[in-house]
Coordinates of C-alpha atoms in Angstrom, one line a residue:
M30 CA -7.5 34.5 -21.1
A31 CA -4.4 35.0 -18.9
G32 CA -6.2 33.4 -16.0
K33 CA -7.3 30.4 -18.1
T34 CA -3.8 30.0 -19.5
M35 CA -2.4 30.1 -15.9
R36 CA -4.9 27.5 -14.8
A37 CA -4.1 25.3 -17.8
L38 CA -0.4 25.5 -17.0
L39 CA -1.1 24.7 -13.4
C40 CA -3.3 21.8 -14.4
A41 CA -0.6 20.6 -16.8
G42 CA 2.0 20.9 -14.1
A43 CA -0.1 19.0 -11.6
A44 CA -0.7 16.3 -14.2
L45 CA 3.1 16.0 -14.8
L46 CA 3.7 15.8 -11.1
G47 CA 1.0 13.1 -10.9
L48 CA 2.7 11.2 -13.7
A49 CA 6.0 11.5 -11.9
A50 CA 4.6 10.3 -8.6
G51 CA 2.8 7.5 -10.5
G52 CA 6.1 6.6 -12.1
A53 CA 7.8 6.4 -8.7
R54 CA 5.0 4.3 -7.3
A55 CA 5.3 2.0 -10.4
A56 CA 8.5 0.5 -9.2
E57 CA 7.5 -3.0 -8.0
K58 CA 9.1 -4.1 -4.8
V59 CA 11.0 -7.4 -4.5
T60 CA 12.8 -8.6 -1.3
L61 CA 15.5 -11.2 -1.7
Q62 CA 16.9 -13.2 1.2
L63 CA 20.4 -14.5 0.7
K64 CA 21.6 -17.8 2.2
W65 CA 24.8 -16.3 3.7
V66 CA 26.7 -13.1 4.3
P67 CA 27.6 -10.7 1.5
Q68 CA 30.2 -12.3 -0.7
A69 CA 30.9 -13.1 -4.3
Q70 CA 28.6 -16.2 -4.0
F71 CA 25.8 -13.6 -4.5
A72 CA 27.6 -11.2 -6.8
G73 CA 25.0 -11.4 -9.5
Y74 CA 22.3 -9.8 -7.3
Y75 CA 24.6 -7.0 -6.0
V76 CA 25.8 -6.3 -9.5
A77 CA 22.3 -6.1 -10.9
Q78 CA 21.4 -3.6 -8.2
A79 CA 24.6 -1.5 -8.6
K80 CA 24.4 -1.4 -12.4
G81 CA 20.7 -0.4 -12.4
Y82 CA 19.4 -3.6 -14.0
Y83 CA 16.7 -3.9 -11.4
K84 CA 15.7 -0.3 -11.8
E85 CA 15.6 -0.6 -15.6
A86 CA 13.2 -3.5 -15.1
G87 CA 10.9 -1.3 -13.0
L88 CA 11.9 -3.0 -9.8
D89 CA 12.8 -1.8 -6.3
V90 CA 14.9 -4.7 -4.9
T91 CA 16.0 -5.1 -1.3
I92 CA 18.8 -7.6 -0.8
K93 CA 18.8 -9.0 2.8
P94 CA 22.1 -10.7 3.9
G95 CA 22.0 -14.1 5.5
G96 CA 24.2 -15.5 8.3
P97 CA 24.6 -18.4 10.7
D98 CA 21.3 -17.5 12.5
V99 CA 19.3 -16.9 9.3
A100 CA 17.2 -19.7 7.7
P101 CA 15.9 -18.5 4.3
P102 CA 12.9 -20.9 4.5
Q103 CA 11.8 -19.5 7.8
V104 CA 12.2 -15.9 6.6
I105 CA 10.0 -16.4 3.5
A106 CA 7.4 -18.4 5.5
G107 CA 7.2 -15.5 7.9
G108 CA 6.6 -13.0 5.1
G109 CA 10.1 -11.5 5.3
A110 CA 11.0 -12.1 1.7
D111 CA 9.5 -12.7 -1.8
V112 CA 12.3 -14.9 -3.0
V113 CA 15.2 -16.7 -1.3
V114 CA 18.5 -18.2 -2.2
D115 CA 18.9 -21.7 -0.9
W116 CA 20.4 -25.1 -1.6
M117 CA 17.9 -27.6 -3.0
P118 CA 18.2 -30.2 -0.2
S119 CA 17.2 -27.5 2.3
A120 CA 14.4 -26.2 0.1
L121 CA 13.0 -29.7 -0.5
A122 CA 13.2 -30.6 3.2
S123 CA 11.3 -27.4 4.1
R124 CA 8.7 -28.2 1.5
E125 CA 8.1 -31.6 3.0
K126 CA 7.9 -30.1 6.4
G127 CA 5.2 -27.6 5.4
V128 CA 6.9 -24.6 3.8
P129 CA 5.9 -25.1 0.1
L130 CA 9.0 -23.7 -1.6
V131 CA 9.2 -23.8 -5.4
N132 CA 12.3 -23.5 -7.4
I133 CA 11.7 -20.6 -9.9
A134 CA 15.3 -20.4 -11.3
Q135 CA 18.6 -22.1 -11.0
P136 CA 21.6 -19.7 -11.6
F137 CA 24.1 -22.3 -10.4
K138 CA 24.5 -25.3 -12.6
K139 CA 27.3 -27.1 -10.8
S140 CA 28.1 -27.8 -7.2
G141 CA 31.1 -26.3 -5.5
L142 CA 31.0 -28.7 -2.6
M143 CA 34.2 -30.7 -2.0
L144 CA 35.9 -32.9 0.6
T145 CA 39.4 -31.7 1.2
C146 CA 41.9 -34.1 2.8
R147 CA 45.5 -33.8 4.0
A148 CA 47.8 -35.7 1.6
D149 CA 50.0 -36.8 4.5
T150 CA 47.1 -39.0 5.8
G151 CA 47.7 -41.3 2.9
I152 CA 44.2 -40.8 1.4
K153 CA 44.4 -41.0 -2.3
S154 CA 40.9 -42.4 -3.3
P155 CA 37.4 -42.6 -1.9
A156 CA 38.2 -46.2 -0.8
D157 CA 40.8 -44.7 1.6
L158 CA 38.2 -42.8 3.6
K159 CA 37.3 -46.0 5.5
G160 CA 38.2 -45.6 9.2
R161 CA 38.8 -41.9 8.8
T162 CA 37.5 -38.8 10.7
L163 CA 35.7 -36.5 8.3
G164 CA 34.4 -33.0 8.9
V165 CA 30.9 -32.4 7.7
W166 CA 28.6 -29.4 7.7
Y167 CA 25.1 -30.0 8.9
S168 CA 21.8 -28.0 8.8
G169 CA 20.9 -29.6 5.5
N170 CA 24.4 -29.6 4.0
E171 CA 25.2 -33.1 5.2
Y172 CA 22.9 -35.0 2.8
P173 CA 25.1 -35.1 -0.3
F174 CA 27.8 -36.5 2.1
L175 CA 25.5 -39.1 3.5
A176 CA 24.5 -40.1 0.0
W177 CA 28.1 -40.4 -1.0
M178 CA 29.0 -42.6 2.0
A179 CA 25.9 -44.8 1.3
K180 CA 27.2 -45.2 -2.3
L181 CA 30.6 -46.2 -0.9
G182 CA 29.0 -48.6 1.6
L183 CA 30.5 -46.7 4.5
K184 CA 28.5 -46.3 7.7
T185 CA 28.6 -42.9 9.3
D186 CA 28.0 -43.8 13.0
G187 CA 31.7 -44.4 13.8
S188 CA 31.3 -48.2 13.8
P189 CA 34.2 -50.4 12.6
G190 CA 34.5 -50.3 8.8
G191 CA 32.9 -47.0 8.4
V192 CA 33.8 -43.3 9.0
T193 CA 33.7 -41.0 12.0
V194 CA 31.8 -37.8 11.4
L195 CA 32.9 -34.6 13.0
K196 CA 30.3 -31.9 12.9
Q197 CA 32.2 -29.1 11.4
G198 CA 31.7 -25.4 11.9
F199 CA 32.0 -23.0 8.9
N200 CA 35.8 -23.0 9.1
V201 CA 38.7 -25.4 8.3
D202 CA 40.2 -25.6 11.8
P203 CA 39.7 -29.4 12.2
L204 CA 42.0 -30.0 9.2
I205 CA 44.6 -27.6 10.2
Q206 CA 44.6 -28.8 13.8
R207 CA 44.6 -32.5 12.7
Q208 CA 41.3 -33.1 14.4
A209 CA 40.0 -34.5 11.1
D210 CA 41.6 -36.2 8.1
C211 CA 39.3 -34.3 5.7
V212 CA 36.9 -31.4 5.9
S213 CA 34.0 -30.0 3.9
T214 CA 35.0 -27.1 1.7
M215 CA 33.5 -25.0 -1.1
S216 CA 35.6 -24.6 -4.2
Y217 CA 35.2 -20.9 -4.0
N218 CA 35.7 -20.3 -0.3
E219 CA 36.9 -22.7 2.4
Y220 CA 39.4 -24.5 0.1
W221 CA 41.2 -21.2 -0.2
Q222 CA 41.2 -20.8 3.5
V223 CA 43.2 -24.0 3.7
I224 CA 45.6 -22.6 1.1
D225 CA 45.8 -19.3 2.9
A226 CA 46.7 -21.2 6.1
G227 CA 49.9 -22.3 4.5
F228 CA 49.0 -25.5 2.6
K229 CA 50.1 -26.0 -1.0
P230 CA 47.7 -27.7 -3.4
E231 CA 50.0 -30.7 -3.7
Q232 CA 49.7 -31.2 0.1
L233 CA 46.0 -31.7 -0.3
V234 CA 43.7 -34.3 -1.9
V235 CA 40.4 -33.0 -3.1
F236 CA 37.2 -34.9 -3.9
R237 CA 34.6 -32.9 -5.8
Y238 CA 31.1 -34.1 -5.2
E239 CA 30.4 -33.4 -8.9
D240 CA 33.1 -36.0 -9.8
Q241 CA 31.7 -38.5 -7.3
G242 CA 28.2 -38.4 -8.8
V243 CA 26.5 -37.1 -5.6
A244 CA 26.3 -33.4 -6.2
A245 CA 23.0 -31.7 -5.2
L246 CA 21.9 -28.4 -6.7
E247 CA 23.0 -25.3 -4.8
D248 CA 22.0 -21.6 -4.8
G249 CA 18.7 -21.7 -6.5
L250 CA 15.9 -19.1 -6.3
Y251 CA 12.7 -20.1 -4.4
A252 CA 9.3 -18.6 -3.9
L253 CA 6.2 -19.8 -2.1
E254 CA 3.8 -21.9 -4.1
A255 CA 0.7 -20.0 -3.2
K256 CA 2.1 -16.7 -4.4
L257 CA 3.0 -18.2 -7.7
K258 CA -0.7 -18.5 -8.5
D259 CA -0.8 -14.7 -8.9
K260 CA 0.1 -13.9 -12.5
A261 CA 1.2 -10.4 -11.5
F262 CA 3.6 -11.8 -8.9
V263 CA 5.0 -14.3 -11.5
A264 CA 5.6 -11.4 -13.9
R265 CA 7.4 -9.4 -11.3
L266 CA 9.6 -12.4 -10.5
A267 CA 10.3 -12.9 -14.2
K268 CA 11.7 -9.3 -14.3
F269 CA 13.7 -10.0 -11.2
V270 CA 15.2 -13.2 -12.6
A271 CA 16.0 -11.7 -16.0
A272 CA 17.7 -8.7 -14.4
S273 CA 19.6 -11.0 -12.0
E274 CA 20.8 -13.2 -14.8
K275 CA 22.1 -10.0 -16.5
G276 CA 23.9 -9.2 -13.3
W277 CA 25.4 -12.7 -13.2
A278 CA 26.6 -12.5 -16.8
Y279 CA 28.3 -9.1 -16.1
A280 CA 29.9 -10.5 -12.9
A281 CA 31.3 -13.5 -14.7
A282 CA 32.7 -11.3 -17.4
H283 CA 34.1 -8.7 -15.0
P284 CA 35.1 -10.6 -11.8
D285 CA 37.3 -8.0 -10.3
E286 CA 34.6 -5.2 -10.6
A287 CA 32.0 -7.6 -9.3
A288 CA 34.1 -8.3 -6.3
E289 CA 34.5 -4.6 -5.6
I290 CA 30.7 -4.2 -5.7
V291 CA 30.3 -7.0 -3.2
L292 CA 32.9 -5.4 -0.9
E293 CA 30.9 -2.2 -1.0
N294 CA 27.9 -4.2 0.4
D295 CA 29.9 -5.8 3.2
A296 CA 28.9 -3.8 6.2
S297 CA 31.1 -6.0 8.5
G298 CA 34.3 -5.2 6.7
A299 CA 35.3 -8.8 7.2
Q300 CA 35.8 -9.7 3.5
T301 CA 39.1 -9.0 1.7
E302 CA 39.6 -7.9 -1.8
T303 CA 41.9 -10.8 -2.7
H304 CA 39.6 -13.4 -1.4
Q305 CA 36.5 -12.0 -3.1
K306 CA 38.2 -11.6 -6.4
R307 CA 39.4 -15.2 -6.2
M308 CA 35.9 -16.3 -5.1
M309 CA 34.2 -14.6 -8.0
R310 CA 36.5 -16.4 -10.5
E311 CA 35.6 -19.7 -9.0
I312 CA 31.9 -18.9 -8.8
A313 CA 31.9 -18.1 -12.5
K314 CA 32.8 -21.8 -13.2
L315 CA 29.6 -23.0 -11.5
L316 CA 27.1 -20.7 -13.2
D317 CA 24.4 -21.7 -15.7
T318 CA 24.5 -20.1 -19.1
S319 CA 20.9 -20.6 -20.2
G320 CA 19.2 -17.9 -18.4
G321 CA 18.9 -19.6 -15.1
R322 CA 16.3 -22.1 -16.3
L323 CA 16.3 -25.3 -14.1
D324 CA 17.3 -28.4 -16.0
P325 CA 14.7 -31.1 -14.9
A326 CA 17.4 -33.8 -15.2
D327 CA 19.5 -31.9 -12.6
Y328 CA 16.5 -31.8 -10.4
D329 CA 15.8 -35.5 -10.8
R330 CA 19.4 -36.3 -10.0
T331 CA 19.3 -34.2 -6.8
V332 CA 16.1 -35.9 -5.6
A333 CA 17.5 -39.3 -6.3
I334 CA 20.6 -38.5 -4.3
L335 CA 18.5 -37.2 -1.4
L336 CA 16.3 -40.2 -1.4
A337 CA 19.3 -42.5 -1.3
G338 CA 20.9 -40.6 1.6
G339 CA 21.7 -43.6 3.7
T340 CA 20.3 -42.1 7.0
D341 CA 17.5 -43.0 9.4
Q342 CA 16.2 -39.4 9.0
P343 CA 16.5 -38.6 5.3
V344 CA 16.1 -35.0 4.2
I345 CA 13.0 -36.1 2.2
T346 CA 11.0 -39.4 2.5
R347 CA 9.2 -39.3 -0.9
K348 CA 9.6 -37.7 -4.3
P349 CA 8.3 -34.2 -4.2
E350 CA 5.5 -32.9 -6.5
G351 CA 5.3 -29.4 -7.8
A352 CA 8.7 -28.4 -6.3
W353 CA 9.8 -26.5 -9.4
T354 CA 8.4 -24.4 -12.2
H355 CA 9.5 -22.9 -15.5
A356 CA 6.6 -20.4 -15.4
V357 CA 8.9 -17.6 -14.2
T358 CA 11.8 -18.1 -16.6
A359 CA 9.3 -18.6 -19.4
A360 CA 7.7 -15.2 -18.8
E361 CA 8.9 -11.8 -20.0
G362 CA 10.5 -13.3 -23.1
Q363 CA 13.0 -15.4 -21.3

């Protein structure tokens, strides 16, 4: 009897170990590729990871930082990620060029893109941009600007009666050094770099793309179309999106703590506490509050803006088909 009891105990122990091992294996892996380096722009994902929201959802999430040499569409096309953060102009351009990205969720409702001008240039309204030198980001970020200039009837080739475009790096030096009358800024980042450089708000004139009616959707989540045909993959992404939205909600409600979590993930040590806390507060103003579900009207607006870009090489040449889905945000009770 003792031998049978011992064997039973050993079998039970082995079964428990098996269950434990099975539980460990049950964590589903998701790899997220960010658009840029660790900063409060991506706080929701870092918070979801730090607070255990992904783990609670049965997920093992890897967050890969971006940078100037990282193109999210290329990463996912090469199998380096399951989902990426990207601006819609870039994602739609990639789709037309053969990387079939699909928007699965849209955590950001509003655009943070702005054109920031020195007030001492005399610029007070968009009409005053005529004949000026304007700093513009490229690599897909220029299309809202080109659409705006087309709307204003201003050519961007430097010809008389138009504007001169200065290809701007991801800094505000052209404004500070008077190389440009205005530069591209984000409401949560570069604008504050101008302020930190010694400018006062009253010394600046700011045009928000949202206010000009040419704002494209930013910071959406994208996956490959072929993989979305797999119901298990869709279910996994549904858990990821739900947990991420929980992270965003917490970050918006606790901006200082969220900023601290971001700083813990900044291996470069380049970010500062003051800047990240300020950035998180500005980011909170742009977030969606309906579970990250893409509003088709926002999508249609973005497509229309891109198609009216006023350039010989538009970001897209035709209206995309199948470029977004509610399948992920509709799953898992969202």
